[in-house]
Amino acid sequence: GYTPSTAYIMTAFGCNYQGEVPISAVTDLVKWFKDLCADRNVEVPAICLADTVGWANPDQIRRRIDAVREIVPDARMALHLHDTRGLGAANFHAALEMGVDLFDSSVAGLGGCPFAGHGDGKAAGNVCTEDMVFMCHELGIETGIDLDKLIDAARMAEEIIGRPLAGRIMHSGGLDKYRQKSATE
């Protein structure tokens, strides 16, 4: 039979056609999914709130996570974030502080919706995996990911695409070599 897995709620924060998405629209979908799972005698495994076109800010992240947890406190929370308006890292950090540990991202910020901004194809896409991993490491969160190899992959992606990509850490590099240098001086 059919077993539900992760429920993705797309444009859970805002939509370029309809404006800001009310929390009630998100919670109504969560309640519907909870009922669907109950009908099949399974727990709600995970809810992913997607900031598909980059409307979210950290306060919205916190309020929506709280609202979802009131309905399905045992479900795993996930986020799909975009950096359309430069708040991807701040939103990621807010979610980390709320205990979220499952995120969608992409190497060098590939993908996403480049037309989410002014429609000119220049908007940033998904949050960059390497930037998120760097932040986790800086916060003392172990990821099991080799950041240097991930940065190499991001640089390779940029070379293949043939234009500058959004990742910040791939352009600036990590801090380890500077820390090692200052430790030996």
Short mmCIF file of C-alpha atoms in Angstrom, two decimals:
data_model
loop_
_atom_site.label_atom_id
_atom_site.label_comp_id
_atom_site.label_asym_id
_atom_site.label_seq_id
_atom_site.Cartn_x
_atom_site.Cartn_y
_atom_site.Cartn_z
CA GLY A 1 0.00 0.00 0.00
CA TYR A 2 0.77 3.66 -0.06
CA THR A 3 2.90 5.00 2.77
CA PRO A 4 3.34 8.78 3.01
CA SER A 5 6.84 10.08 3.40
CA THR A 6 7.83 13.74 3.44
CA ALA A 7 5.15 16.30 2.73
CA TYR A 8 6.56 19.29 0.88
CA ILE A 9 4.60 22.51 1.23
CA MET A 10 5.81 24.63 -1.66
CA THR A 11 5.73 28.44 -1.48
CA ALA A 12 5.04 28.10 2.24
CA PHE A 13 6.09 31.69 2.90
CA GLY A 14 5.12 33.73 -0.11
CA CYS A 15 4.22 33.58 -3.76
CA ASN A 16 4.96 36.06 -6.52
CA TYR A 17 1.37 35.66 -7.76
CA GLN A 18 -0.61 35.54 -4.52
CA GLY A 19 1.61 37.45 -2.10
CA GLU A 20 2.43 36.39 1.44
CA VAL A 21 1.10 32.95 2.30
CA PRO A 22 -0.84 33.01 5.58
CA ILE A 23 0.28 30.59 8.28
CA SER A 24 -3.26 29.19 8.27
CA ALA A 25 -2.80 28.01 4.67
CA VAL A 26 0.31 26.11 5.75
CA THR A 27 -1.27 24.64 8.87
CA ASP A 28 -4.37 23.57 6.91
CA LEU A 29 -2.12 21.51 4.61
CA VAL A 30 -0.28 20.03 7.59
CA LYS A 31 -3.60 19.02 9.17
CA TRP A 32 -4.71 17.45 5.88
CA PHE A 33 -1.45 15.45 5.67
CA LYS A 34 -1.78 14.41 9.32
CA ASP A 35 -5.29 13.10 8.60
CA LEU A 36 -4.03 11.29 5.48
CA CYS A 37 -1.36 9.57 7.56
CA ALA A 38 -3.86 8.72 10.31
CA ASP A 39 -6.16 7.11 7.73
CA ARG A 40 -3.26 4.83 6.82
CA ASN A 41 -2.25 4.17 10.44
CA VAL A 42 1.17 5.79 10.06
CA GLU A 43 2.82 8.66 11.85
CA VAL A 44 3.63 11.85 9.97
CA PRO A 45 7.27 11.23 9.05
CA ALA A 46 8.41 14.69 7.93
CA ILE A 47 7.14 18.09 6.86
CA CYS A 48 9.26 20.25 4.58
CA LEU A 49 8.47 23.94 4.33
CA ALA A 50 9.72 25.29 1.03
CA ASP A 51 10.68 28.90 0.45
CA THR A 52 10.46 28.24 -3.25
CA VAL A 53 10.75 31.83 -4.47
CA GLY A 54 12.67 33.44 -1.62
CA TRP A 55 10.03 35.26 0.43
CA ALA A 56 11.01 33.93 3.87
CA ASN A 57 12.77 35.81 6.63
CA PRO A 58 14.06 34.36 9.92
CA ASP A 59 11.00 35.43 11.91
CA GLN A 60 8.68 33.71 9.43
CA ILE A 61 10.85 30.59 9.59
CA ARG A 62 10.49 30.44 13.38
CA ARG A 63 6.74 31.15 13.40
CA ARG A 64 5.94 28.53 10.77
CA ILE A 65 8.10 25.87 12.40
CA ASP A 66 6.33 26.55 15.71
CA ALA A 67 2.91 26.37 14.02
CA VAL A 68 3.71 23.06 12.33
CA ARG A 69 5.12 21.56 15.53
CA GLU A 70 1.90 22.42 17.38
CA ILE A 71 0.06 20.10 14.97
CA VAL A 72 2.64 17.34 14.47
CA PRO A 73 5.15 17.63 17.33
CA ASP A 74 6.84 14.31 16.54
CA ALA A 75 7.31 14.88 12.81
CA ARG A 76 10.75 15.69 11.54
CA MET A 77 11.00 19.22 10.18
CA ALA A 78 12.81 20.06 6.97
CA LEU A 79 13.37 23.22 4.96
CA HIS A 80 13.92 23.95 1.30
CA LEU A 81 15.49 27.40 1.12
CA HIS A 82 16.35 29.80 -1.65
CA ASP A 83 18.67 32.78 -1.45
CA THR A 84 16.64 34.93 -3.83
CA ARG A 85 16.79 38.04 -1.67
CA GLY A 86 19.93 37.29 0.33
CA LEU A 87 18.27 35.77 3.41
CA GLY A 88 19.08 32.12 2.73
CA ALA A 89 21.90 31.89 5.29
CA ALA A 90 19.92 33.80 7.94
CA ASN A 91 16.92 31.54 7.38
CA PHE A 92 19.13 28.45 7.58
CA HIS A 93 20.60 29.68 10.87
CA ALA A 94 17.15 30.43 12.32
CA ALA A 95 16.02 26.91 11.44
CA LEU A 96 19.15 25.38 12.98
CA GLU A 97 18.37 27.25 16.20
CA MET A 98 14.88 25.71 16.08
CA GLY A 99 16.40 22.22 15.90
CA VAL A 100 15.78 21.59 12.20
CA ASP A 101 18.38 19.17 10.85
CA LEU A 102 17.13 18.31 7.36
CA PHE A 103 17.65 20.78 4.51
CA ASP A 104 17.55 20.84 0.74
CA SER A 105 20.45 22.67 -0.86
CA SER A 106 22.56 22.55 -4.00
CA VAL A 107 26.23 22.79 -4.82
CA ALA A 108 27.09 26.39 -5.77
CA GLY A 109 23.42 27.33 -5.49
CA LEU A 110 22.57 25.63 -8.78
CA GLY A 111 18.92 25.26 -9.58
CA GLY A 112 16.19 27.11 -7.90
CA CYS A 113 14.06 29.64 -9.67
CA PRO A 114 16.18 32.33 -11.34
CA PHE A 115 13.00 34.10 -12.47
CA ALA A 116 11.71 34.49 -8.90
CA GLY A 117 13.02 38.04 -8.64
CA HIS A 118 12.21 40.55 -11.34
CA GLY A 119 11.71 37.86 -13.97
CA ASP A 120 15.04 38.57 -15.65
CA GLY A 121 16.62 35.21 -14.84
CA LYS A 122 19.24 36.72 -12.51
CA ALA A 123 17.81 35.82 -9.10
CA ALA A 124 19.88 33.53 -6.89
CA GLY A 125 18.68 29.96 -6.62
CA ASN A 126 18.86 27.37 -3.88
CA VAL A 127 20.99 27.92 -0.82
CA CYS A 128 24.53 26.71 -1.42
CA THR A 129 25.45 23.42 0.17
CA GLU A 130 29.04 24.48 0.78
CA ASP A 131 27.96 27.70 2.51
CA MET A 132 25.61 25.74 4.77
CA VAL A 133 28.28 23.16 5.60
CA PHE A 134 30.75 25.95 6.38
CA MET A 135 28.23 27.57 8.73
CA CYS A 136 27.60 24.25 10.47
CA HIS A 137 31.31 23.67 10.97
CA GLU A 138 31.77 27.22 12.30
CA LEU A 139 28.94 26.58 14.78
CA GLY A 140 30.53 23.32 15.91
CA ILE A 141 27.96 21.14 14.15
CA GLU A 142 29.63 18.08 12.65
CA THR A 143 28.32 17.21 9.20
CA GLY A 144 30.60 14.40 8.09
CA ILE A 145 31.19 16.37 4.88
CA ASP A 146 34.67 17.23 3.63
CA LEU A 147 34.30 20.97 3.03
CA ASP A 148 37.42 21.24 0.86
CA LYS A 149 36.13 18.57 -1.52
CA LEU A 150 32.72 20.21 -1.56
CA ILE A 151 34.32 23.56 -2.45
CA ASP A 152 36.23 21.80 -5.25
CA ALA A 153 32.92 20.42 -6.55
CA ALA A 154 31.35 23.89 -6.44
CA ARG A 155 34.27 25.37 -8.38
CA MET A 156 33.99 22.57 -10.91
CA ALA A 157 30.27 23.28 -11.31
CA GLU A 158 31.05 26.95 -11.90
CA GLU A 159 33.62 26.01 -14.54
CA ILE A 160 31.17 23.68 -16.29
CA ILE A 161 28.36 26.25 -16.24
CA GLY A 162 30.76 28.90 -17.52
CA ARG A 163 29.65 31.82 -15.37
CA PRO A 164 30.06 32.92 -11.75
CA LEU A 165 27.78 31.03 -9.38
CA ALA A 166 26.35 32.15 -6.08
CA GLY A 167 28.45 30.26 -3.54
CA ARG A 168 30.33 32.52 -1.17
CA ILE A 169 32.68 30.04 0.49
CA MET A 170 33.87 28.68 -2.87
CA HIS A 171 35.10 32.18 -3.75
CA SER A 172 36.51 33.17 -0.36
CA GLY A 173 37.68 29.78 0.88
CA GLY A 174 37.46 28.46 4.40
CA LEU A 175 39.25 29.74 7.47
CA ASP A 176 41.34 26.69 8.37
CA LYS A 177 44.50 27.79 6.56
CA TYR A 178 44.35 31.21 8.24
CA ARG A 179 43.77 29.65 11.64
CA GLN A 180 46.69 27.28 11.12
CA LYS A 181 48.91 30.17 10.00
CA SER A 182 48.07 32.34 13.01
CA ALA A 183 48.55 29.38 15.37
CA THR A 184 52.14 28.91 14.15
CA GLU A 185 53.10 32.58 14.41
#
